[in-house]
CSV table of C-alpha atoms and ligand atoms in Angstrom, one decimal:
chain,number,residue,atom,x,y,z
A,16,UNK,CA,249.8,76.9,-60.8
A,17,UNK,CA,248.0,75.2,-57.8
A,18,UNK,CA,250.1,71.4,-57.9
A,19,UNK,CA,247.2,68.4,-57.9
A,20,UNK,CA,248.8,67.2,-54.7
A,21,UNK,CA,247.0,69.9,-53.1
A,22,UNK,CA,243.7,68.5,-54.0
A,23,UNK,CA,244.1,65.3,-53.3
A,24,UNK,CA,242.3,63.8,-50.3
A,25,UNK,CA,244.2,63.1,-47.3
A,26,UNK,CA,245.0,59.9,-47.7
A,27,UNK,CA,246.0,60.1,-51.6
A,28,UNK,CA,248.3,62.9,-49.6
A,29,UNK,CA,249.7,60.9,-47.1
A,30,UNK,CA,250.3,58.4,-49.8
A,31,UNK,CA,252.1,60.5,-51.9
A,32,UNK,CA,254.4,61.5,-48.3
A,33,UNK,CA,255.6,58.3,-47.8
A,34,UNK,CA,257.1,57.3,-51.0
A,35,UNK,CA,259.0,60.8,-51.5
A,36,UNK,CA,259.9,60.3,-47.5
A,37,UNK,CA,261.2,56.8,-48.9
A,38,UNK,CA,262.8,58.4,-51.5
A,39,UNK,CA,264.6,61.1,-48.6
A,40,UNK,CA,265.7,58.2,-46.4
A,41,UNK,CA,267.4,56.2,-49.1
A,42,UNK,CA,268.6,59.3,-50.5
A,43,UNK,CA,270.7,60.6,-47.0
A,44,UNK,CA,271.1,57.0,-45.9
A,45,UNK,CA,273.7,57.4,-48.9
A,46,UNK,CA,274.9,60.8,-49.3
A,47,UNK,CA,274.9,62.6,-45.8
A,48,UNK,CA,277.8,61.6,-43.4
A,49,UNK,CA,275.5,63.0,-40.7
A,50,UNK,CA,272.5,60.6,-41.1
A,51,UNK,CA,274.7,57.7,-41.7
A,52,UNK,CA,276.6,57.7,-38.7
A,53,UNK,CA,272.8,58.4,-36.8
A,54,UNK,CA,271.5,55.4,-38.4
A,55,UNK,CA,274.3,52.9,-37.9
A,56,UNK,CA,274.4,54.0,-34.2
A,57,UNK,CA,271.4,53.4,-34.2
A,58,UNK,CA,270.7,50.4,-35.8
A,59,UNK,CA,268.0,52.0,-38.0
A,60,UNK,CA,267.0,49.7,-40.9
A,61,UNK,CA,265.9,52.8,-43.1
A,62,UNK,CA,264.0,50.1,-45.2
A,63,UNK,CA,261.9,49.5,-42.9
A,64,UNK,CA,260.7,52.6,-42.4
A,65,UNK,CA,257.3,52.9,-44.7
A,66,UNK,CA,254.5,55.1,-43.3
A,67,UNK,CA,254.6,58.2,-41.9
A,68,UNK,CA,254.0,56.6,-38.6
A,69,UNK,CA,257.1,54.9,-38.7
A,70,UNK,CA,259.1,58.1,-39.4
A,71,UNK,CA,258.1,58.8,-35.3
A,72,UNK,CA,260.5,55.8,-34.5
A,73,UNK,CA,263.6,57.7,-35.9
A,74,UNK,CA,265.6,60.4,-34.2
A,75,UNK,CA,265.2,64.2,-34.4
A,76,UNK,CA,267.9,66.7,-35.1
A,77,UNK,CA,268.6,69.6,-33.4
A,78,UNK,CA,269.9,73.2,-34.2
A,79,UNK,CA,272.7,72.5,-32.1
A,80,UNK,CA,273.9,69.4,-33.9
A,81,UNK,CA,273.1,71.1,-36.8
A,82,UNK,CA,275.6,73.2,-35.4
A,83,UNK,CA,278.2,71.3,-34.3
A,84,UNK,CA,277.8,68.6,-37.3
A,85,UNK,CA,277.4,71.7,-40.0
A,86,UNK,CA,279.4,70.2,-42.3
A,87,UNK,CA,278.4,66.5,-42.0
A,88,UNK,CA,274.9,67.3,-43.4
A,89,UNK,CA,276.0,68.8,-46.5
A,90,UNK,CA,275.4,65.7,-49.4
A,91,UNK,CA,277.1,66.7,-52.4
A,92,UNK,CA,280.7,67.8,-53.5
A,93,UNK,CA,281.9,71.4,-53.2
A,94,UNK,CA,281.1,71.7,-57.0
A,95,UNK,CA,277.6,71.0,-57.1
A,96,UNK,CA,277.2,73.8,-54.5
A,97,UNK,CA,275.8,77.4,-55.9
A,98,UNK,CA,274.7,79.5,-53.3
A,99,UNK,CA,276.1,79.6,-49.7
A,100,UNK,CA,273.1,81.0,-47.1
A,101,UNK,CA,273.4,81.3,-43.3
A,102,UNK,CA,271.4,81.2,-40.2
A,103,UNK,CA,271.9,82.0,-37.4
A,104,UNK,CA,273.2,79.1,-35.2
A,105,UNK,CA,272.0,78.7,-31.4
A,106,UNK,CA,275.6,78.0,-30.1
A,107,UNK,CA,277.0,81.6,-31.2
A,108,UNK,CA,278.6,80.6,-34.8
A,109,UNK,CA,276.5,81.1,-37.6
A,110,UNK,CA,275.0,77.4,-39.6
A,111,UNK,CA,275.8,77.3,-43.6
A,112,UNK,CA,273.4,76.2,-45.7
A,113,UNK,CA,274.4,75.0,-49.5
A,114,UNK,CA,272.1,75.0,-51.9
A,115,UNK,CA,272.9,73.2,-55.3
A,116,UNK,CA,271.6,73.9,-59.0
A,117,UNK,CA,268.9,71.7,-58.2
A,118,UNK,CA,267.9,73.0,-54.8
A,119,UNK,CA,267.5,76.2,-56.6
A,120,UNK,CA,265.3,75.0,-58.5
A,121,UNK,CA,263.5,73.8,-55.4
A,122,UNK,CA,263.3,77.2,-53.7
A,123,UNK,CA,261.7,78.6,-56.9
A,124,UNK,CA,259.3,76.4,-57.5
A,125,UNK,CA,258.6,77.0,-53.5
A,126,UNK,CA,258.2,80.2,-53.4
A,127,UNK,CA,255.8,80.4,-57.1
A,128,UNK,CA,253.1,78.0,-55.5
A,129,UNK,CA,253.2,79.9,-52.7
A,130,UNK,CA,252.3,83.2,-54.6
A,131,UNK,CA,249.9,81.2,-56.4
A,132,UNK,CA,248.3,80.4,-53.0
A,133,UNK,CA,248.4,84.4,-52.1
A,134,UNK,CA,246.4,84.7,-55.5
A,135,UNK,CA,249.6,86.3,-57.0
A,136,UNK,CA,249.4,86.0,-61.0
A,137,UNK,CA,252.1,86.2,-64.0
A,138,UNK,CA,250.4,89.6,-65.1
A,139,UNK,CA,251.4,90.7,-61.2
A,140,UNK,CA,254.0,93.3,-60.0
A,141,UNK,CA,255.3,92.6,-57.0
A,142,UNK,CA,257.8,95.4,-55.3
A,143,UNK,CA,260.5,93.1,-52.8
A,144,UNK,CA,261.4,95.0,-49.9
A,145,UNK,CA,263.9,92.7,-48.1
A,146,UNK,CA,267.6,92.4,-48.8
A,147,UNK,CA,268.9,89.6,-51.3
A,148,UNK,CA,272.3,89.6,-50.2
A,149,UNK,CA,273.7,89.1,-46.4
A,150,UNK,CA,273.7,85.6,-47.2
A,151,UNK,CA,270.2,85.2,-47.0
A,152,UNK,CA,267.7,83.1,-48.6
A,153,UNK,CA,264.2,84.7,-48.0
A,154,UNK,CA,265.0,87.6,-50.8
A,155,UNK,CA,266.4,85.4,-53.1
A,156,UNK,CA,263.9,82.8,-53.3
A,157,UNK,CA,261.2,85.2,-53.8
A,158,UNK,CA,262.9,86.5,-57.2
A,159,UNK,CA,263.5,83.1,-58.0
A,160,UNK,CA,260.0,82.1,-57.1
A,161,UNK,CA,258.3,85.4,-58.9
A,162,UNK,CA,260.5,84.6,-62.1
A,163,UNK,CA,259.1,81.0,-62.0
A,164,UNK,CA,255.4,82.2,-62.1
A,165,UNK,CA,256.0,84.9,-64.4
A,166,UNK,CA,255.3,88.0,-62.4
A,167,UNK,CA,257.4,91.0,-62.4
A,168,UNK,CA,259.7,92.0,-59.3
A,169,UNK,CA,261.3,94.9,-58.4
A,170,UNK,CA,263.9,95.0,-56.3
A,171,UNK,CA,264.3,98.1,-53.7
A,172,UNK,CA,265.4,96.1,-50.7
A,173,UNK,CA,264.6,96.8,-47.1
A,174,UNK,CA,263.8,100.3,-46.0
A,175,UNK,CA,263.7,103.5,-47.1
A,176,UNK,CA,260.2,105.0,-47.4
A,177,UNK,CA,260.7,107.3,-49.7
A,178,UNK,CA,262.4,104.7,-51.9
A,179,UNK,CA,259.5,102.6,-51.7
A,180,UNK,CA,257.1,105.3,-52.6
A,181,UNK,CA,259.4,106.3,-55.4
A,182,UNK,CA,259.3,102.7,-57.1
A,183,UNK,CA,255.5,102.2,-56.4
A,184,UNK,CA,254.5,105.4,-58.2
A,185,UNK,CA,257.1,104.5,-61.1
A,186,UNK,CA,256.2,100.8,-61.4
A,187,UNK,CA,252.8,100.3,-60.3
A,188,UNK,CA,253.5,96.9,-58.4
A,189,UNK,CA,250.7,95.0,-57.6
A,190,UNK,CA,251.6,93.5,-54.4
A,191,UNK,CA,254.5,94.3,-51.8
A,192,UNK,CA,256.8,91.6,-50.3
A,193,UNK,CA,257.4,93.2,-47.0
A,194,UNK,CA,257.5,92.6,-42.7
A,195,UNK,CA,254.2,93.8,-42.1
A,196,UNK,CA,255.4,96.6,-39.2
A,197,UNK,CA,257.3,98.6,-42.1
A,198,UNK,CA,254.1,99.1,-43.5
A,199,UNK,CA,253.0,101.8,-40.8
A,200,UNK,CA,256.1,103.5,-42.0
A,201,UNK,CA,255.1,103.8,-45.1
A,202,UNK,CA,251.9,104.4,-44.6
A,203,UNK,CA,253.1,107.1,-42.5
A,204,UNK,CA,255.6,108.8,-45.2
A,205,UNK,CA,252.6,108.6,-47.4
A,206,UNK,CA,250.3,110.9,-45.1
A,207,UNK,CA,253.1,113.0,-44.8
A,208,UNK,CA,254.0,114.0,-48.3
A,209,UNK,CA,251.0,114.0,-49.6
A,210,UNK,CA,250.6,110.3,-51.7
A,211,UNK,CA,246.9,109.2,-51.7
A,212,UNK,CA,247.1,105.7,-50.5
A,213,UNK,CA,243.4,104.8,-51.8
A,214,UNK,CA,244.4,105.4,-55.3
A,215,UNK,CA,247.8,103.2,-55.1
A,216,UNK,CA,248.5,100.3,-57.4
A,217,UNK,CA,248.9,98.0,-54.2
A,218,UNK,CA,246.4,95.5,-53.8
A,219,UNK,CA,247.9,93.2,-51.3
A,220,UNK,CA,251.1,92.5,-49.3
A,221,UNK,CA,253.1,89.2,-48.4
A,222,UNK,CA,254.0,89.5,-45.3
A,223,UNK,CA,257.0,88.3,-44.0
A,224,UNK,CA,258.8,87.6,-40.4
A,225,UNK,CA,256.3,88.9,-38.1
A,226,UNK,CA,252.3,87.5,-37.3
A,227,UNK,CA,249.6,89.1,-38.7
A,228,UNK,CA,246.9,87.9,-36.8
A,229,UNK,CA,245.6,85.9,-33.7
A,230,UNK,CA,245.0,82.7,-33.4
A,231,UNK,CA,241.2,82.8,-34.7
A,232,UNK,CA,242.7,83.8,-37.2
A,233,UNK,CA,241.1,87.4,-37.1
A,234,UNK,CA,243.5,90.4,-37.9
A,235,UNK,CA,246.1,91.1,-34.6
A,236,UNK,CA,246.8,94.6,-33.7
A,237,UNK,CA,249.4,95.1,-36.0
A,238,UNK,CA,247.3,93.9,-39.2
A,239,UNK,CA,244.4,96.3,-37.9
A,240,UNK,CA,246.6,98.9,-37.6
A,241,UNK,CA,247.8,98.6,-41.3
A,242,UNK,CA,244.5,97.8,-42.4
A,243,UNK,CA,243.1,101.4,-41.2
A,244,UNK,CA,245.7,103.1,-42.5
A,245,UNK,CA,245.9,101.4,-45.9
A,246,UNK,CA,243.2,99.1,-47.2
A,247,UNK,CA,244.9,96.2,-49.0
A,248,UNK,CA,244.7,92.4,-48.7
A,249,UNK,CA,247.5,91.1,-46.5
A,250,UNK,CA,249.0,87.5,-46.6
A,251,UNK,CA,251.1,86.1,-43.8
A,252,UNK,CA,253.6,83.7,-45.0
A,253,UNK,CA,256.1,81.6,-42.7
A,254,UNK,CA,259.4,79.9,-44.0
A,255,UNK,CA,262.8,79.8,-42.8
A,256,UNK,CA,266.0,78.5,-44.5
A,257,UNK,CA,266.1,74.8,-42.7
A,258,UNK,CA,262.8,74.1,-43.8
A,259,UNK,CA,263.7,76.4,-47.5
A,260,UNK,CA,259.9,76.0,-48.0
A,261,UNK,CA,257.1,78.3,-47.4
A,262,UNK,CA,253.7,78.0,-45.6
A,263,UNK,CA,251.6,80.7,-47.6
A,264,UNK,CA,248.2,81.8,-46.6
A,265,UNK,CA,245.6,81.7,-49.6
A,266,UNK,CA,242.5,84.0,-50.0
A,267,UNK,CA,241.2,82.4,-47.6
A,268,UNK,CA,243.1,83.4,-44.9
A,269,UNK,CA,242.9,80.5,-42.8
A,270,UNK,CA,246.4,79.5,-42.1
A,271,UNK,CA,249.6,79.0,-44.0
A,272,UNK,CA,248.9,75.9,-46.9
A,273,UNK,CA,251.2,72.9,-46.1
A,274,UNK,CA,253.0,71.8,-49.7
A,275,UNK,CA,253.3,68.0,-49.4
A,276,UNK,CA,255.9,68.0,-52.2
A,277,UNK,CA,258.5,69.6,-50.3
A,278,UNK,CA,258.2,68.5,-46.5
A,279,UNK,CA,256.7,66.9,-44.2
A,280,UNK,CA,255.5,68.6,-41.0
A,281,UNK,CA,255.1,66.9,-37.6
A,282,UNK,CA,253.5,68.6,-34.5
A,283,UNK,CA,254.9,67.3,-31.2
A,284,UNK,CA,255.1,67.8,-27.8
A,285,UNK,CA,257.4,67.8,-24.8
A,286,UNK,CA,258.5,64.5,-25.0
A,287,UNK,CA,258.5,64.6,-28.7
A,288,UNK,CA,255.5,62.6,-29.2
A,289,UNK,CA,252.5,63.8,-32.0
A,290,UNK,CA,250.2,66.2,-30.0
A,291,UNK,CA,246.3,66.0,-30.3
A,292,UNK,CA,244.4,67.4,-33.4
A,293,UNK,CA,244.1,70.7,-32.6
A,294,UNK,CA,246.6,71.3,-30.1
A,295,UNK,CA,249.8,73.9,-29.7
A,296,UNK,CA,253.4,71.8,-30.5
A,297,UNK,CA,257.2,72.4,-31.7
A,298,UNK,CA,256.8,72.1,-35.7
A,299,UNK,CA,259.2,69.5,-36.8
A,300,UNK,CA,259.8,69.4,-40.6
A,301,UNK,CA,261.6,66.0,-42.8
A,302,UNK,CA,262.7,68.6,-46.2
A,303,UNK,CA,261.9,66.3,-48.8
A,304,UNK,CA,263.6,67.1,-52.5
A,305,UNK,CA,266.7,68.9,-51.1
A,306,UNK,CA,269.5,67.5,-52.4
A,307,UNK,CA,272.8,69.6,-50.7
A,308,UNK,CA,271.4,69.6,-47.1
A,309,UNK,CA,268.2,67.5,-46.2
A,310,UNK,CA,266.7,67.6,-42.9
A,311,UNK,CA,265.4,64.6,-41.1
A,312,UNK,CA,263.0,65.5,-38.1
A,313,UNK,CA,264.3,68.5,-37.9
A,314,UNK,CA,262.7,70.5,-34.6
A,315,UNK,CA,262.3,74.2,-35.8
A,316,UNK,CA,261.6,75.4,-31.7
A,317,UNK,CA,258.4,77.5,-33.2
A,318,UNK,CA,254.8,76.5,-31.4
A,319,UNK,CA,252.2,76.1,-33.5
A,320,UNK,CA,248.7,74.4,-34.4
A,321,UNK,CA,248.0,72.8,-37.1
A,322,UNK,CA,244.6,72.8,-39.2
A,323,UNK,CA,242.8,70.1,-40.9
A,324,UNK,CA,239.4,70.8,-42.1
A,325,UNK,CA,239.5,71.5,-45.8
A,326,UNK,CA,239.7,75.1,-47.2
A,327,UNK,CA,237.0,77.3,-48.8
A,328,UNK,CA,240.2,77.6,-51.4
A,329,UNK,CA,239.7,74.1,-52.7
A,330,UNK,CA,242.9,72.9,-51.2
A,331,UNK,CA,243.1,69.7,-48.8
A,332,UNK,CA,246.4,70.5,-47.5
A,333,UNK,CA,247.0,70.8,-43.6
A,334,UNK,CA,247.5,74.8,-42.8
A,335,UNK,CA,249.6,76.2,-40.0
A,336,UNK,CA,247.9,78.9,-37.7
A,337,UNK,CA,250.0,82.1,-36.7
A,338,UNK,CA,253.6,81.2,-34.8
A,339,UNK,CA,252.2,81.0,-30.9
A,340,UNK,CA,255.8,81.8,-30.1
A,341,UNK,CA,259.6,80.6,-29.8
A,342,UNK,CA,259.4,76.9,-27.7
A,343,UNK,CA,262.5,78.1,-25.7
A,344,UNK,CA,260.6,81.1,-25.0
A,345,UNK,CA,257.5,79.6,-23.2
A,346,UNK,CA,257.2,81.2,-19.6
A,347,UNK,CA,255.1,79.8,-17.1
A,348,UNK,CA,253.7,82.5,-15.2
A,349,UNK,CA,251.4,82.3,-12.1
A,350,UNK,CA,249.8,78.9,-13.6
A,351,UNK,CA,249.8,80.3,-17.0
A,352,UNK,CA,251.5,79.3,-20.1
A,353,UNK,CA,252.4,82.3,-22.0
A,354,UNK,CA,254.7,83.4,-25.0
A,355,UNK,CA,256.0,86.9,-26.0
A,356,UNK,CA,254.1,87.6,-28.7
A,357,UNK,CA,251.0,87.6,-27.0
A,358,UNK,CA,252.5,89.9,-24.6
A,359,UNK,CA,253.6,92.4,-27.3
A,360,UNK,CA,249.8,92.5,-28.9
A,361,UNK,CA,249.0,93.6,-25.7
A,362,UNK,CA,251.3,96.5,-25.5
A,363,UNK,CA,250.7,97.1,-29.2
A,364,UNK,CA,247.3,98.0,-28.2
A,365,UNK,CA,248.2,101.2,-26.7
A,366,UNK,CA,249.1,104.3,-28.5
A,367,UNK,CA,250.8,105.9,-25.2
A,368,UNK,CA,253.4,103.3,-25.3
A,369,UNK,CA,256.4,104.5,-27.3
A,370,UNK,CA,258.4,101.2,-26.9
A,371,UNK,CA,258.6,98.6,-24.6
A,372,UNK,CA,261.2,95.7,-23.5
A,373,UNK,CA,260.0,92.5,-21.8
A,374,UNK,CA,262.9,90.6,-19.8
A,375,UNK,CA,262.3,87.4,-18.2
A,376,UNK,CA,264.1,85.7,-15.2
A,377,UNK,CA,264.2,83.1,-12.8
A,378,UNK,CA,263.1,83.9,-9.5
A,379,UNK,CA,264.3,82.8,-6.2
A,380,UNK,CA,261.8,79.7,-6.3
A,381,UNK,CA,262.9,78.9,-9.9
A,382,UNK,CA,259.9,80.1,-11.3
A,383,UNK,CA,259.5,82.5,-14.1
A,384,UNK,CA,259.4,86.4,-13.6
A,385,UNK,CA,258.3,89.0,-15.7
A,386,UNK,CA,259.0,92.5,-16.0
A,387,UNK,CA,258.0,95.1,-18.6
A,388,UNK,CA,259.6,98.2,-18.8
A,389,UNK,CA,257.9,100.7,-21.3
A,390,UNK,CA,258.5,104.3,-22.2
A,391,UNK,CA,254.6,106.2,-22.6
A,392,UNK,CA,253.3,109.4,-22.9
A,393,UNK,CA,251.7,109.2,-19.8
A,394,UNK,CA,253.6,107.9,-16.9
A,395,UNK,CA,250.5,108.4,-14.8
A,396,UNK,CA,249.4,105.4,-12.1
A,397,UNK,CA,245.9,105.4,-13.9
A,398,UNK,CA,247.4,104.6,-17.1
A,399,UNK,CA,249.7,102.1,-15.6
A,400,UNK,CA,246.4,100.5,-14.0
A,401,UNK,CA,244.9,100.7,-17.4
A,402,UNK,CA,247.7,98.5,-19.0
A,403,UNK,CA,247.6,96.1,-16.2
A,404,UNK,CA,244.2,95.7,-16.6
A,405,UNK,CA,244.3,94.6,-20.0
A,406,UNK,CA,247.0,91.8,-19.5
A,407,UNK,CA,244.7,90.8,-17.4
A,408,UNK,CA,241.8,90.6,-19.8
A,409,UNK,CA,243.8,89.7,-22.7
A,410,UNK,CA,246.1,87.0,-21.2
A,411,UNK,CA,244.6,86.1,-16.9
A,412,UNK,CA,247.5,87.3,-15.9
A,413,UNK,CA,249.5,91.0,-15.1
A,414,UNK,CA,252.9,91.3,-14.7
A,415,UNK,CA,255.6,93.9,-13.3
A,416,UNK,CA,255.3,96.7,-15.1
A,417,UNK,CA,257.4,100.2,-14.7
A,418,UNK,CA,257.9,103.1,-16.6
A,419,UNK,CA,261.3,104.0,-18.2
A,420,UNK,CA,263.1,106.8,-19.9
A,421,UNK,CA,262.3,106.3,-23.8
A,422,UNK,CA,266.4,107.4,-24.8
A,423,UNK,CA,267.4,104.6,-22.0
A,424,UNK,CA,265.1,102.1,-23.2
A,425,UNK,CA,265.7,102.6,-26.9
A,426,UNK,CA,269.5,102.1,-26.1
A,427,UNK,CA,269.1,98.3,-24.9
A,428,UNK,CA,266.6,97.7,-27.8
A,429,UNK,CA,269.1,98.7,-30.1
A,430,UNK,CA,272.3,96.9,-29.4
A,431,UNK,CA,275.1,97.0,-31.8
A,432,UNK,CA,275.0,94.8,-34.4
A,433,UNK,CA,271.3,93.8,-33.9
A,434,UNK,CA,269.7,93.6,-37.2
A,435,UNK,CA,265.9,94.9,-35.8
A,436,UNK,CA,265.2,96.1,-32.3
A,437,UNK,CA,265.0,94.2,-29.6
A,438,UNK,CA,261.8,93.8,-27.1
A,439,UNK,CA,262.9,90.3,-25.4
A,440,UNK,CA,265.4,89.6,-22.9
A,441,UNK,CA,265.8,86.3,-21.7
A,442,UNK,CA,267.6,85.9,-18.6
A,443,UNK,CA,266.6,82.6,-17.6
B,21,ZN,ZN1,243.2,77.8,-48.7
């Protein structure tokens, strides 16, 4: 199931970009209202733009215009439209995102390449444990995508241990499609009642919405967590309904695999130029094959690094490291550039924190402030030195920290109408 494409060298690659990008501008330069007006203000030729390096010269698009334009991007008539989705928006309202028969299509063949890539096969099982309703896409493009490659799916949805359990002892699936942290809670219901977890018919996990390792690339505290408790092979995978593709890690795990048949990724930096090989930028995706609501340059606001070198897998596609964070979430702190999830592997480490929440503010000098309030089991000043002293380690630098009642804490995490628990406030 692993397309050519992914073989190919670079070049043959970047070949094969620039006519489907061709085939994209042409494509929105006639259907989308959005683009059209863009390019006429403008004054893009779109004919003249060939390589990859000329798609730099054309304009981005943000979430907000996104936003405020929603309807402008969509490029075919009500009819043609089959699913509705929607994201949530940056300005408050959420974005609606139409996909047609043949973006459907799209999503599938999406999501079964990128099981192939996790080493998922037709004679596979795989147990989905996210929702495929709420208007969302993720749950509905993995059935899609495991009907494509011929693998069974079961769906439980999210939650619900026991559940879980229930199906995997019934079913046998083969692999879970899950966010990584509920898999402490089922290893934990397991312990509990009983299940031996050694003997279970798991062999691996995709794992969705949250990062499973560090930047080397070696397992993060979460993943070693998980991996103590239950021994199976876990897969990150990042998508996310703008980009309605998916960067899956192989067996290799060395990074999400780019497919060059559905988008094209750009890394840039602050003033939206291509960062350096190697380096930390915003992804910025061109969806290419989308036929209700293509993106052109769209900027996705998550940091990350891209990788070159070719995998052990046999692939030649450029692979994403882990999500380095949110761009409007960088903090500068004390000379240092920082993002939350480094901060929460640090308090992760700890077994004596119950919970935490990290807020962020502007100081008096305009400079960024941090303060972490956590809940532990010891609220002793040796502990509290002991945490301080592995920000320090871990990241050069040690913010505020105090302790808080766990009840009081747990009721700002858990606002109403939050779909998962909070741990960031941003206040600046
Ligand atoms: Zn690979």
């Amino acid at each position: 199931m692993t397309p050519k494409i992914e073989s190919a060298s670079l070049q043959e690659i970047k070949a094969f970009q620039e006519i489907e990008m061709q085939k994209m501008l042409a494509y929105i330069g006639e259907h989308s209202a959005y683009y059209k007006k863009v390019f006429r203000e403008n004054k893009i030729e779109i004919s003249a733009i060939k390589t990859l390096e000329d798609l730099q010269r054309l304009p981005i698009t943000t979430k907000d215009q996104l936003q405020q334009n929603n309807d402008a991007f969509i490029c075919v008539p009500k009819g043609k439209i089959i699913d509705y989705v929607t994201t949530s928006g940056t300005l408050g309202e959420p974005v609606t995102f139409a996909l047609s028969e043949k973006d459907l299509q799209r999503l599938a063949y999406n999501e079964a390449i990128s099981f192939a890539c996790a080493e998922v096969e037709p004679d596979d099982v795989m147990q989905l444990m996210t929702t495929m309703d709420r208007r969302f896409m993720a749950g509905l493009a993995y059935f899609l995508g495991a009907r494509k490659l011929g693998a069974g799916i079961i769906r439980v949805g999210s939650g619900i241990p026991e559940l879980q359990w229930d199906s995997i002892l019934k079913f046998s699936p083969t692999y879970l499609i899950c966010v990584p942290s509920f898999l402490l809670k089922m290893i934990e219901f397991a312990t509990n009642n009983g299940i031996d977890l050694a003997k279970s018919s798991v062999k691996g996990a995709i794992c969705i919405g949250e990062p499973i390792r560090n930047e080397d690339f070696t397992y993060n505290t979460l993943a070693t967590k998980i991996k103590t408790g239950w021994d199976i092979k876990l897969y990150s995978t990042y998508a996310s309904t703008e980009m309605s593709t998916a960067f899956n890690e192989c067996g290799e795990s060395k990074g999400g695999h780019h497919h060059p048949e559905l988008i094209i990724a750009e890394i840039l930096n602050n003033k939206d130029q291509q960062v350096k090989d190697g380096e930390v930028g915003e992804l910025v995706i061109t969806t290419l094959g989308v036929e209700a609501m293509p993106l052109l340059r769209f900027k996705t606001g998550d940091m990350v690094r891209a990788h070159t070198s070719p995998c052990p897998c046999g692939r030649n596609t450029m692979r994403l490291g882990p999500v380095v964070g949110r761009k409007k979430q960088m903090i500068k702190y004390k000379g240092t550039t920082l993002y939350p999830p480094a901060m929460y592997n640090v308090l992760n480490d700890f077994e004596k924190i119950d919970c935490f929440l990290i807020e962020i503010s502007l100081n008096d000098l305009g400079t960024d402030e941090i303060l972490i309030k956590i809940a532990a089991k010891t609220e002793t000043e040796e502990f509290l030195h002991e945490v301080k002293d592995h920000f320090r380690a871990k990241l050069r630098v040690t913010p505020t920290i105090e302790f808080h009642d766990k009840k009081e804490l747990n009721m700002l995490r858990f606002p109403k109408m939050s779909r998962k628990p909070i741990d960031l406030i941003d206040l600046r």
